[in-house]
mmCIF file of C-alpha atoms in Angstrom:
data_model
loop_
_atom_site.group_PDB
_atom_site.id
_atom_site.type_symbol
_atom_site.label_atom_id
_atom_site.label_comp_id
_atom_site.label_asym_id
_atom_site.label_seq_id
_atom_site.Cartn_x
_atom_site.Cartn_y
_atom_site.Cartn_z
ATOM 1 C CA MET Q 1 34.199 0.210 -43.044
ATOM 2 C CA GLU Q 2 32.375 -2.615 -44.817
ATOM 3 C CA TYR Q 3 28.813 -1.310 -44.408
ATOM 4 C CA PHE Q 4 28.224 -0.740 -48.137
ATOM 5 C CA GLU Q 5 31.299 -2.335 -49.698
ATOM 6 C CA ASN Q 6 29.526 -5.590 -50.486
ATOM 7 C CA LYS Q 7 26.627 -3.826 -52.178
ATOM 8 C CA THR Q 8 26.657 -3.213 -55.909
ATOM 9 C CA ASN Q 9 27.365 0.331 -57.026
ATOM 10 C CA ARG Q 10 23.886 0.477 -58.572
ATOM 11 C CA TRP Q 11 22.324 -0.453 -55.210
ATOM 12 C CA VAL Q 12 24.331 2.220 -53.386
ATOM 13 C CA LEU Q 13 23.375 4.847 -55.980
ATOM 14 C CA GLY Q 14 19.698 3.911 -55.593
ATOM 15 C CA PHE Q 15 19.935 4.101 -51.811
ATOM 16 C CA LEU Q 16 21.762 7.416 -52.062
ATOM 17 C CA ALA Q 17 19.104 8.760 -54.454
ATOM 18 C CA ALA Q 18 16.376 7.830 -51.953
ATOM 19 C CA LEU Q 19 18.228 9.567 -49.122
ATOM 20 C CA GLY Q 20 18.831 12.581 -51.374
ATOM 21 C CA VAL Q 21 15.121 12.852 -52.213
ATOM 22 C CA ALA Q 22 14.243 12.532 -48.506
ATOM 23 C CA ASN Q 23 16.696 15.322 -47.639
ATOM 24 C CA LEU Q 24 15.287 17.535 -50.409
ATOM 25 C CA LEU Q 25 11.708 16.948 -49.246
ATOM 26 C CA ALA Q 26 12.693 17.715 -45.654
ATOM 27 C CA PHE Q 27 14.235 20.997 -46.800
ATOM 28 C CA ALA Q 28 11.190 21.888 -48.910
ATOM 29 C CA PHE Q 29 8.806 21.128 -46.020
ATOM 30 C CA LEU Q 30 10.779 22.919 -43.308
ATOM 31 C CA PHE Q 31 12.175 25.930 -45.181
ATOM 32 C CA GLY Q 32 10.931 25.957 -48.772
ATOM 33 C CA PHE Q 33 12.576 27.195 -51.987
ATOM 34 C CA HIS Q 34 12.093 30.790 -50.933
ATOM 35 C CA TYR Q 35 13.510 34.175 -51.860
ATOM 36 C CA ASN Q 36 16.920 35.154 -50.564
ATOM 37 C CA ASN Q 37 18.344 38.621 -50.056
ATOM 38 C CA ASP Q 38 19.641 38.905 -53.639
ATOM 39 C CA THR Q 39 17.053 36.745 -55.400
ATOM 40 C CA ASP Q 40 15.609 39.727 -57.271
ATOM 41 C CA SER Q 41 18.847 40.281 -59.175
ATOM 42 C CA PHE Q 42 18.750 36.682 -60.452
ATOM 43 C CA LEU Q 43 15.059 36.881 -61.373
ATOM 44 C CA PHE Q 44 15.565 40.180 -63.207
ATOM 45 C CA ALA Q 45 18.322 38.522 -65.262
ATOM 46 C CA ILE Q 46 16.059 35.625 -66.265
ATOM 47 C CA GLU Q 47 13.197 37.976 -67.174
ATOM 48 C CA PHE Q 48 15.611 40.170 -69.156
ATOM 49 C CA PHE Q 49 16.846 37.213 -71.224
ATOM 50 C CA LYS Q 50 13.253 36.057 -71.760
ATOM 51 C CA GLY Q 51 12.333 39.506 -73.041
ATOM 52 C CA GLU Q 52 9.925 40.059 -70.161
ATOM 53 C CA GLY Q 53 11.877 42.752 -68.314
ATOM 54 C CA ASN Q 54 14.192 45.703 -68.867
ATOM 55 C CA THR Q 55 16.159 45.577 -65.601
ATOM 56 C CA ILE Q 56 19.386 43.627 -65.176
ATOM 57 C CA PHE Q 57 22.324 44.000 -62.847
ATOM 58 C CA PRO Q 58 25.607 44.240 -64.826
ATOM 59 C CA ASN Q 59 27.293 41.441 -62.887
ATOM 60 C CA ARG Q 60 24.352 39.107 -63.555
ATOM 61 C CA TYR Q 61 24.605 39.867 -67.273
ATOM 62 C CA LEU Q 62 28.123 38.429 -67.144
ATOM 63 C CA ASN Q 63 26.821 35.179 -65.561
ATOM 64 C CA PRO Q 64 24.221 34.170 -68.161
ATOM 65 C CA PHE Q 65 24.037 30.386 -67.690
ATOM 66 C CA TYR Q 66 20.840 30.357 -65.590
ATOM 67 C CA PRO Q 67 19.078 33.052 -67.671
ATOM 68 C CA VAL Q 68 19.922 31.305 -70.967
ATOM 69 C CA VAL Q 69 18.682 27.904 -69.716
ATOM 70 C CA ALA Q 70 15.564 29.519 -68.220
ATOM 71 C CA SER Q 71 14.759 31.439 -71.400
ATOM 72 C CA THR Q 72 15.263 28.460 -73.742
ATOM 73 C CA LEU Q 73 14.915 24.980 -72.248
ATOM 74 C CA LEU Q 74 12.630 26.133 -69.409
ATOM 75 C CA GLN Q 75 10.817 29.001 -71.109
ATOM 76 C CA PHE Q 76 7.433 27.492 -70.172
ATOM 77 C CA LEU Q 77 8.206 28.145 -66.474
ATOM 78 C CA SER Q 78 8.167 31.413 -64.559
ATOM 79 C CA ALA Q 79 11.481 32.948 -63.508
ATOM 80 C CA PRO Q 80 11.264 31.669 -59.889
ATOM 81 C CA GLU Q 81 10.156 28.198 -61.046
ATOM 82 C CA SER Q 82 13.013 27.872 -63.535
ATOM 83 C CA LEU Q 83 15.529 28.972 -60.901
ATOM 84 C CA ILE Q 84 14.240 26.312 -58.507
ATOM 85 C CA VAL Q 85 14.200 23.555 -61.169
ATOM 86 C CA ILE Q 86 17.795 24.273 -62.217
ATOM 87 C CA ASN Q 87 18.894 24.264 -58.573
ATOM 88 C CA ILE Q 88 17.213 20.890 -57.952
ATOM 89 C CA LEU Q 89 19.023 19.415 -60.970
ATOM 90 C CA PHE Q 90 22.336 20.768 -59.692
ATOM 91 C CA TYR Q 91 21.504 19.356 -56.243
ATOM 92 C CA PHE Q 92 21.487 15.821 -57.683
ATOM 93 C CA VAL Q 93 24.663 16.543 -59.657
ATOM 94 C CA LEU Q 94 26.363 17.402 -56.355
ATOM 95 C CA LEU Q 95 24.933 14.305 -54.682
ATOM 96 C CA PHE Q 96 26.120 11.769 -57.263
ATOM 97 C CA LEU Q 97 29.418 13.393 -58.280
ATOM 98 C CA THR Q 98 30.467 13.807 -54.635
ATOM 99 C CA TYR Q 99 29.718 10.148 -53.996
ATOM 100 C CA ASP Q 100 31.624 8.874 -57.009
ATOM 101 C CA LEU Q 101 34.572 11.225 -56.548
ATOM 102 C CA VAL Q 102 35.071 10.355 -52.871
ATOM 103 C CA ARG Q 103 34.425 6.658 -53.546
ATOM 104 C CA ARG Q 104 37.256 6.683 -56.060
ATOM 105 C CA VAL Q 105 39.660 8.773 -53.986
ATOM 106 C CA PHE Q 106 39.170 6.877 -50.714
ATOM 107 C CA GLU Q 107 38.348 3.532 -52.352
ATOM 108 C CA SER Q 108 35.219 3.176 -50.219
ATOM 109 C CA LYS Q 109 31.535 3.292 -51.115
ATOM 110 C CA THR Q 110 30.716 3.978 -47.467
ATOM 111 C CA VAL Q 111 32.970 7.044 -47.241
ATOM 112 C CA GLY Q 112 31.594 8.256 -50.571
ATOM 113 C CA LEU Q 113 27.993 7.893 -49.429
ATOM 114 C CA VAL Q 114 28.596 9.697 -46.131
ATOM 115 C CA ALA Q 115 30.457 12.514 -47.909
ATOM 116 C CA ALA Q 116 27.600 12.969 -50.387
ATOM 117 C CA LEU Q 117 25.050 13.187 -47.561
ATOM 118 C CA LEU Q 118 27.165 15.701 -45.639
ATOM 119 C CA VAL Q 119 27.461 17.901 -48.740
ATOM 120 C CA VAL Q 120 23.775 18.039 -49.688
ATOM 121 C CA SER Q 121 22.634 18.568 -46.101
ATOM 122 C CA GLY Q 122 25.327 21.178 -45.382
ATOM 123 C CA TYR Q 123 24.316 24.368 -43.598
ATOM 124 C CA PRO Q 124 25.058 26.686 -46.582
ATOM 125 C CA MET Q 125 22.916 24.400 -48.759
ATOM 126 C CA LEU Q 126 19.962 24.956 -46.420
ATOM 127 C CA ARG Q 127 20.592 28.639 -45.796
ATOM 128 C CA TYR Q 128 21.526 29.722 -49.318
ATOM 129 C CA ALA Q 129 22.104 27.214 -52.120
ATOM 130 C CA LEU Q 130 18.669 25.567 -52.278
ATOM 131 C CA THR Q 131 16.894 28.932 -52.154
ATOM 132 C CA GLN Q 132 16.340 31.142 -55.202
ATOM 133 C CA VAL Q 133 19.989 31.996 -55.878
ATOM 134 C CA GLN Q 134 22.626 30.623 -58.278
ATOM 135 C CA ASP Q 135 25.287 29.466 -55.802
ATOM 136 C CA ILE Q 136 24.557 25.764 -56.195
ATOM 137 C CA GLY Q 137 25.352 26.063 -59.909
ATOM 138 C CA GLY Q 138 28.795 27.393 -59.015
ATOM 139 C CA TYR Q 139 29.361 24.470 -56.645
ATOM 140 C CA ALA Q 140 28.256 21.987 -59.326
ATOM 141 C CA TRP Q 141 30.665 23.265 -62.003
ATOM 142 C CA PHE Q 142 33.434 23.497 -59.394
ATOM 143 C CA LEU Q 143 32.857 19.850 -58.458
ATOM 144 C CA ALA Q 144 32.466 18.747 -62.091
ATOM 145 C CA THR Q 145 35.901 20.229 -62.822
ATOM 146 C CA ILE Q 146 37.477 18.403 -59.898
ATOM 147 C CA TYR Q 147 35.728 15.163 -60.818
ATOM 148 C CA ALA Q 148 36.874 15.340 -64.443
ATOM 149 C CA GLY Q 149 40.410 16.189 -63.343
ATOM 150 C CA TRP Q 150 40.534 13.179 -61.049
ATOM 151 C CA ARG Q 151 39.188 10.858 -63.744
ATOM 152 C CA TRP Q 152 41.999 12.074 -66.002
ATOM 153 C CA TYR Q 153 44.504 11.394 -63.213
ATOM 154 C CA GLU Q 154 43.195 7.829 -62.900
ATOM 155 C CA ALA Q 155 43.125 6.935 -66.596
ATOM 156 C CA ARG Q 156 45.207 9.609 -68.403
ATOM 157 C CA ASP Q 157 42.346 9.959 -70.877
ATOM 158 C CA LYS Q 158 42.501 13.467 -72.391
ATOM 159 C CA ARG Q 159 38.769 13.520 -72.976
ATOM 160 C CA TRP Q 160 38.402 14.185 -69.268
ATOM 161 C CA LEU Q 161 40.648 17.235 -69.585
ATOM 162 C CA HIS Q 162 38.418 18.654 -72.317
ATOM 163 C CA LEU Q 163 35.402 18.027 -70.075
ATOM 164 C CA ALA Q 164 37.184 19.734 -67.181
ATOM 165 C CA GLY Q 165 37.809 22.754 -69.391
ATOM 166 C CA ILE Q 166 34.156 22.878 -70.456
ATOM 167 C CA ALA Q 167 33.085 22.698 -66.786
ATOM 168 C CA ILE Q 168 35.411 25.604 -65.962
ATOM 169 C CA ALA Q 169 33.906 27.582 -68.859
ATOM 170 C CA PHE Q 170 30.363 26.971 -67.621
ATOM 171 C CA GLY Q 171 31.572 27.928 -64.139
ATOM 172 C CA VAL Q 172 32.697 31.299 -65.530
ATOM 173 C CA LEU Q 173 29.205 31.774 -66.959
ATOM 174 C CA THR Q 174 27.399 30.711 -63.788
ATOM 175 C CA LYS Q 175 29.126 31.931 -60.638
ATOM 176 C CA GLU Q 176 32.657 33.084 -59.893
ATOM 177 C CA SER Q 177 33.301 30.118 -57.585
ATOM 178 C CA GLY Q 178 32.396 27.746 -60.410
ATOM 179 C CA CYS Q 179 35.722 28.148 -62.229
ATOM 180 C CA MET Q 180 38.013 27.692 -59.216
ATOM 181 C CA GLY Q 181 38.424 23.965 -59.812
ATOM 182 C CA ALA Q 182 40.936 24.977 -62.490
ATOM 183 C CA PHE Q 183 43.669 25.168 -59.815
ATOM 184 C CA PHE Q 184 43.088 21.517 -58.918
ATOM 185 C CA VAL Q 185 43.334 20.268 -62.498
ATOM 186 C CA GLY Q 186 46.366 22.448 -63.186
ATOM 187 C CA LEU Q 187 48.186 21.067 -60.144
ATOM 188 C CA LEU Q 188 47.423 17.471 -61.113
ATOM 189 C CA ILE Q 189 48.883 18.077 -64.568
ATOM 190 C CA VAL Q 190 51.954 20.011 -63.416
ATOM 191 C CA THR Q 191 52.859 17.435 -60.747
ATOM 192 C CA ALA Q 192 52.135 14.393 -62.930
ATOM 193 C CA ARG Q 193 54.992 12.269 -64.246
ATOM 194 C CA LEU Q 194 54.783 13.625 -67.769
ATOM 195 C CA GLY Q 195 57.257 15.180 -70.136
ATOM 196 C CA LEU Q 196 57.178 18.933 -70.687
ATOM 197 C CA LYS Q 197 55.551 18.597 -74.113
ATOM 198 C CA GLU Q 198 52.828 16.334 -72.736
ATOM 199 C CA LYS Q 199 52.144 18.733 -69.857
ATOM 200 C CA VAL Q 200 51.758 21.646 -72.286
ATOM 201 C CA ILE Q 201 49.362 19.612 -74.454
ATOM 202 C CA SER Q 202 47.383 18.564 -71.366
ATOM 203 C CA LEU Q 203 47.128 22.125 -70.047
ATOM 204 C CA SER Q 204 46.029 23.273 -73.501
ATOM 205 C CA SER Q 205 43.307 20.627 -73.500
ATOM 206 C CA VAL Q 206 41.902 22.192 -70.344
ATOM 207 C CA ALA Q 207 42.465 25.832 -71.242
ATOM 208 C CA TRP Q 208 40.839 26.275 -74.664
ATOM 209 C CA ALA Q 209 37.206 26.378 -73.488
ATOM 210 C CA PRO Q 210 37.725 28.754 -70.510
ATOM 211 C CA LEU Q 211 39.908 31.111 -72.577
ATOM 212 C CA LEU Q 212 37.355 31.249 -75.385
ATOM 213 C CA THR Q 213 34.604 31.916 -72.828
ATOM 214 C CA ILE Q 214 36.588 34.694 -71.150
ATOM 215 C CA ILE Q 215 37.240 36.362 -74.511
ATOM 216 C CA VAL Q 216 33.555 36.233 -75.482
ATOM 217 C CA ASN Q 217 32.435 37.408 -72.041
ATOM 218 C CA SER Q 218 34.942 40.270 -72.157
ATOM 219 C CA ALA Q 219 33.394 41.377 -75.444
ATOM 220 C CA ARG Q 220 29.928 41.120 -73.890
ATOM 221 C CA SER Q 221 31.036 43.301 -70.975
ATOM 222 C CA HIS Q 222 31.072 46.283 -73.332
ATOM 223 C CA ASP Q 223 27.266 46.034 -73.510
ATOM 224 C CA MET Q 224 27.126 47.098 -69.876
ATOM 225 C CA ALA Q 225 30.357 49.100 -69.691
ATOM 226 C CA TYR Q 226 31.158 46.800 -66.791
ATOM 227 C CA ASN Q 227 33.439 43.789 -66.338
ATOM 228 C CA SER Q 228 34.209 41.121 -63.759
ATOM 229 C CA LEU Q 229 37.366 42.866 -62.563
ATOM 230 C CA GLN Q 230 35.347 45.997 -61.855
ATOM 231 C CA TRP Q 231 32.795 43.920 -59.932
ATOM 232 C CA PHE Q 232 35.602 42.328 -57.921
ATOM 233 C CA ILE Q 233 37.192 45.689 -57.028
ATOM 234 C CA ASP Q 234 33.844 47.283 -56.167
ATOM 235 C CA ASN Q 235 33.017 44.451 -53.769
ATOM 236 C CA TRP Q 236 36.386 44.679 -52.049
ATOM 237 C CA ILE Q 237 35.880 48.397 -51.521
ATOM 238 C CA VAL Q 238 32.361 47.952 -50.119
ATOM 239 C CA PHE Q 239 32.608 44.773 -48.045
ATOM 240 C CA SER Q 240 36.176 43.955 -47.017
ATOM 241 C CA ALA Q 241 36.717 46.330 -44.069
ATOM 242 C CA GLU Q 242 33.862 44.920 -41.972
ATOM 243 C CA ASN Q 243 33.679 41.387 -43.310
ATOM 244 C CA TYR Q 244 37.261 40.247 -43.925
ATOM 245 C CA THR Q 245 38.183 39.562 -40.297
ATOM 246 C CA PHE Q 246 39.498 36.585 -38.366
ATOM 247 C CA VAL Q 247 36.459 36.496 -36.064
ATOM 248 C CA ARG Q 248 34.080 36.349 -38.996
ATOM 249 C CA TRP Q 249 36.221 33.705 -40.736
ATOM 250 C CA LEU Q 250 36.200 31.558 -37.591
ATOM 251 C CA GLY Q 251 32.471 31.951 -37.011
ATOM 252 C CA VAL Q 252 31.512 31.276 -40.613
ATOM 253 C CA ASN Q 253 33.689 28.160 -40.805
ATOM 254 C CA ALA Q 254 32.285 26.895 -37.511
ATOM 255 C CA THR Q 255 28.701 27.103 -38.777
ATOM 256 C CA THR Q 256 29.479 26.067 -42.358
ATOM 257 C CA PHE Q 257 30.999 22.692 -41.469
ATOM 258 C CA ASN Q 258 29.897 22.453 -37.789
ATOM 259 C CA VAL Q 259 30.334 18.833 -36.530
ATOM 260 C CA ALA Q 260 32.203 17.811 -39.693
ATOM 261 C CA TRP Q 261 35.177 19.721 -38.269
ATOM 262 C CA ILE Q 262 35.330 17.236 -35.379
ATOM 263 C CA PHE Q 263 35.721 14.246 -37.687
ATOM 264 C CA PHE Q 264 38.066 16.198 -39.968
ATOM 265 C CA CYS Q 265 40.382 17.075 -37.063
ATOM 266 C CA ILE Q 266 40.298 13.522 -35.681
ATOM 267 C CA ALA Q 267 41.211 12.112 -39.086
ATOM 268 C CA LEU Q 268 43.955 14.693 -39.603
ATOM 269 C CA LEU Q 269 45.425 13.991 -36.151
ATOM 270 C CA GLN Q 270 45.394 10.239 -36.704
ATOM 271 C CA LEU Q 271 47.064 10.661 -40.084
ATOM 272 C CA LEU Q 272 49.750 12.935 -38.642
ATOM 273 C CA ARG Q 273 50.393 10.392 -35.888
ATOM 274 C CA LYS Q 274 50.488 7.675 -38.588
ATOM 275 C CA LYS Q 275 47.770 5.726 -36.792
ATOM 276 C CA TRP Q 276 45.672 5.715 -39.958
ATOM 277 C CA ILE Q 277 46.929 5.359 -43.507
ATOM 278 C CA LEU Q 278 45.083 6.827 -46.457
ATOM 279 C CA PRO Q 279 44.511 4.815 -49.635
ATOM 280 C CA PRO Q 280 47.004 5.468 -52.446
ATOM 281 C CA GLY Q 281 46.156 8.698 -54.234
ATOM 282 C CA ALA Q 282 44.015 10.175 -51.459
ATOM 283 C CA MET Q 283 46.827 12.338 -50.103
ATOM 284 C CA ARG Q 284 47.547 13.643 -53.606
ATOM 285 C CA TYR Q 285 43.885 14.567 -53.969
ATOM 286 C CA LEU Q 286 43.752 16.357 -50.607
ATOM 287 C CA LEU Q 287 46.909 18.347 -51.312
ATOM 288 C CA ALA Q 288 45.894 19.225 -54.872
ATOM 289 C CA VAL Q 289 42.419 20.424 -53.861
ATOM 290 C CA ILE Q 290 43.714 22.890 -51.222
ATOM 291 C CA PRO Q 291 44.262 25.906 -53.557
ATOM 292 C CA SER Q 292 40.837 25.491 -55.177
ATOM 293 C CA SER Q 293 39.120 25.003 -51.830
ATOM 294 C CA LEU Q 294 40.774 28.010 -50.210
ATOM 295 C CA SER Q 295 40.165 30.301 -53.181
ATOM 296 C CA TYR Q 296 37.259 31.773 -51.201
ATOM 297 C CA PHE Q 297 39.904 33.963 -49.533
ATOM 298 C CA ALA Q 298 39.889 35.975 -52.776
ATOM 299 C CA TRP Q 299 36.339 37.122 -51.982
ATOM 300 C CA PRO Q 300 35.977 40.261 -49.853
ATOM 301 C CA LEU Q 301 33.739 38.700 -47.229
ATOM 302 C CA PHE Q 302 33.462 35.432 -45.355
ATOM 303 C CA ILE Q 303 29.999 33.952 -45.697
ATOM 304 C CA GLY Q 304 28.789 30.366 -45.834
ATOM 305 C CA ARG Q 305 27.819 30.530 -49.499
ATOM 306 C CA THR Q 306 31.406 31.389 -50.547
ATOM 307 C CA VAL Q 307 33.280 29.333 -47.928
ATOM 308 C CA PHE Q 308 31.348 26.197 -48.917
ATOM 309 C CA ILE Q 309 33.606 25.496 -51.915
ATOM 310 C CA ALA Q 310 36.056 24.202 -49.296
ATOM 311 C CA ALA Q 311 33.573 21.342 -48.775
ATOM 312 C CA TRP Q 312 35.489 19.050 -51.151
ATOM 313 C CA LEU Q 313 38.559 19.407 -48.966
ATOM 314 C CA VAL Q 314 36.898 19.258 -45.535
ATOM 315 C CA ILE Q 315 34.032 16.822 -46.046
ATOM 316 C CA PRO Q 316 35.844 13.872 -47.725
ATOM 317 C CA LEU Q 317 38.356 13.711 -44.870
ATOM 318 C CA ALA Q 318 35.570 14.261 -42.313
ATOM 319 C CA ALA Q 319 33.571 11.395 -43.842
ATOM 320 C CA TYR Q 320 36.676 9.214 -43.752
ATOM 321 C CA GLY Q 321 37.187 10.091 -40.073
ATOM 322 C CA LEU Q 322 33.550 9.351 -39.206
ATOM 323 C CA VAL Q 323 33.598 5.978 -40.933
ATOM 324 C CA ARG Q 324 36.927 4.975 -39.357
ATOM 325 C CA LEU Q 325 35.674 5.926 -35.878
ATOM 326 C CA ALA Q 326 32.533 3.845 -36.290
ATOM 327 C CA ARG Q 327 34.038 0.951 -38.218
ATOM 328 C CA HIS Q 328 33.283 -1.595 -35.469
ATOM 329 C CA SER Q 329 29.765 -0.452 -34.603
ATOM 330 C CA LYS Q 330 26.895 -0.111 -37.051
ATOM 331 C CA GLY Q 331 24.838 1.673 -34.393
ATOM 332 C CA LEU Q 332 27.581 4.233 -33.833
ATOM 333 C CA PHE Q 333 27.953 4.703 -37.587
ATOM 334 C CA ILE Q 334 24.236 5.432 -38.010
ATOM 335 C CA SER Q 335 24.201 7.724 -34.963
ATOM 336 C CA LEU Q 336 27.203 9.791 -36.043
ATOM 337 C CA THR Q 337 25.855 10.105 -39.592
ATOM 338 C CA LEU Q 338 22.446 11.231 -38.319
ATOM 339 C CA VAL Q 339 24.022 13.799 -36.009
ATOM 340 C CA SER Q 340 26.077 15.145 -38.908
ATOM 341 C CA VAL Q 341 23.033 15.439 -41.172
ATOM 342 C CA VAL Q 342 20.628 16.827 -38.556
ATOM 343 C CA THR Q 343 22.960 19.453 -37.019
ATOM 344 C CA PRO Q 344 22.752 21.832 -40.039
ATOM 345 C CA TYR Q 345 18.947 21.646 -39.805
ATOM 346 C CA LEU Q 346 19.123 22.548 -36.114
ATOM 347 C CA LEU Q 347 21.456 25.451 -36.907
ATOM 348 C CA GLN Q 348 19.163 26.776 -39.623
ATOM 349 C CA SER Q 349 16.080 26.351 -37.434
ATOM 350 C CA THR Q 350 17.793 28.223 -34.593
ATOM 351 C CA LEU Q 351 19.602 31.006 -36.449
ATOM 352 C CA ARG Q 352 16.947 31.252 -39.157
ATOM 353 C CA TYR Q 353 17.939 34.167 -41.381
ATOM 354 C CA ALA Q 354 19.564 36.368 -38.790
ATOM 355 C CA HIS Q 355 22.669 38.182 -40.005
ATOM 356 C CA VAL Q 356 24.660 37.259 -36.920
ATOM 357 C CA PHE Q 357 27.724 39.373 -37.629
ATOM 358 C CA GLN Q 358 25.626 42.468 -38.338
ATOM 359 C CA ILE Q 359 24.061 42.013 -34.912
ATOM 360 C CA TYR Q 360 27.507 41.428 -33.427
ATOM 361 C CA ASP Q 361 28.831 44.669 -34.975
ATOM 362 C CA GLN Q 362 25.704 46.546 -33.954
ATOM 363 C CA CYS Q 363 26.283 45.438 -30.356
ATOM 364 C CA GLU Q 364 29.887 46.651 -30.572
ATOM 365 C CA LYS Q 365 31.191 43.078 -30.481
ATOM 366 C CA SER Q 366 29.469 42.195 -27.210
ATOM 367 C CA ILE Q 367 28.445 38.529 -27.177
ATOM 368 C CA SER Q 368 25.861 38.993 -24.383
ATOM 369 C CA CYS Q 369 24.268 41.931 -26.199
ATOM 370 C CA SER Q 370 24.251 39.996 -29.486
ATOM 371 C CA TRP Q 371 22.522 37.011 -27.911
ATOM 372 C CA LYS Q 372 19.951 39.204 -26.152
ATOM 373 C CA TYR Q 373 19.147 41.096 -29.366
ATOM 374 C CA PHE Q 374 18.870 37.861 -31.350
ATOM 375 C CA TRP Q 375 16.624 36.171 -28.796
ATOM 376 C CA GLU Q 376 14.304 39.154 -28.369
ATOM 377 C CA ASN Q 377 13.929 39.590 -32.117
ATOM 378 C CA ARG Q 378 14.120 35.954 -33.247
ATOM 379 C CA GLN Q 379 10.621 35.976 -34.761
ATOM 380 C CA THR Q 380 11.660 38.706 -37.202
ATOM 381 C CA PHE Q 381 14.359 36.425 -38.636
ATOM 382 C CA SER Q 382 11.918 33.762 -39.827
ATOM 383 C CA LYS Q 383 12.375 34.883 -43.453
ATOM 384 C CA GLU Q 384 15.294 36.224 -45.443
ATOM 385 C CA LEU Q 385 14.935 39.945 -46.066
#
């Protein structure tokens, strides 16, 4: 596990930046920053805030972070261009924060670097997040909350709690998944060795910004006679019956984390058998991040773009497992890392933009029929509709 431990942190960050740029260029060349199935709703919101359009979906009005940034800081760009630029910035936020978070938790630059690469090359990143949608912003605020919470846990510096609260608030304004890191920070505070008064003060340090944001956003909801609770209920009514099933959950998780599951399960098994021992603090992190990571169960459908917030539970342990397996062989380490990074590209190139479970339902849950339909019509799935 000493592949990058003797390198300076600045060197590792530079190397990681180069790999991140290479991954981004590969994505842009192979797939491009194209439209997705609900891109129009995001573009309408940006144009509405810029005063260039009159159409806006009520739920997008309640998530104004992208439109506000696009209509102020990036007003010189078109709506699609501003959406892409913001997503690229969030891409690098994910890259560097994942590295530093996992480096701190597992006390290893190598594990941190592998985890960062697995996150930014993940299948949902290629299929959804790097296209013209806002999901990557939700992931970034989710991760920023977790990162700030962990920095507070390390140093007990309350400034990190205020930053965590601000990240949660921006998550509320960006994408519903963006505020789910609050569970992680709350658990760290509640389980910390602090007196009751100190815990209340710490929780208050986190809570002020999200509460203020929720109050303001609730007032704004009157503009549209629509609120987030209504959106949540409407989606459960429309999507849950067909999409909230065990088969879909299993299939979506299999594609979302693909080979990372192998390393995750190996690491988990070795830990349970006490063959491997985690660094101090790592187990606390993994346990505390479970509620935030599994909050996707609150959504009415299982899809890679929602399930991916579990990445900061699955991928750190998977990266740890990969590095431990290959600790005696540099060649094996490089090979396993390449396989992990390339597999999502192979999945995206094969499945393209087919809605697999719609085909599966259309074929009355026949696997042979689903495969035949997909193969015969594969050219029609080259672009998201």
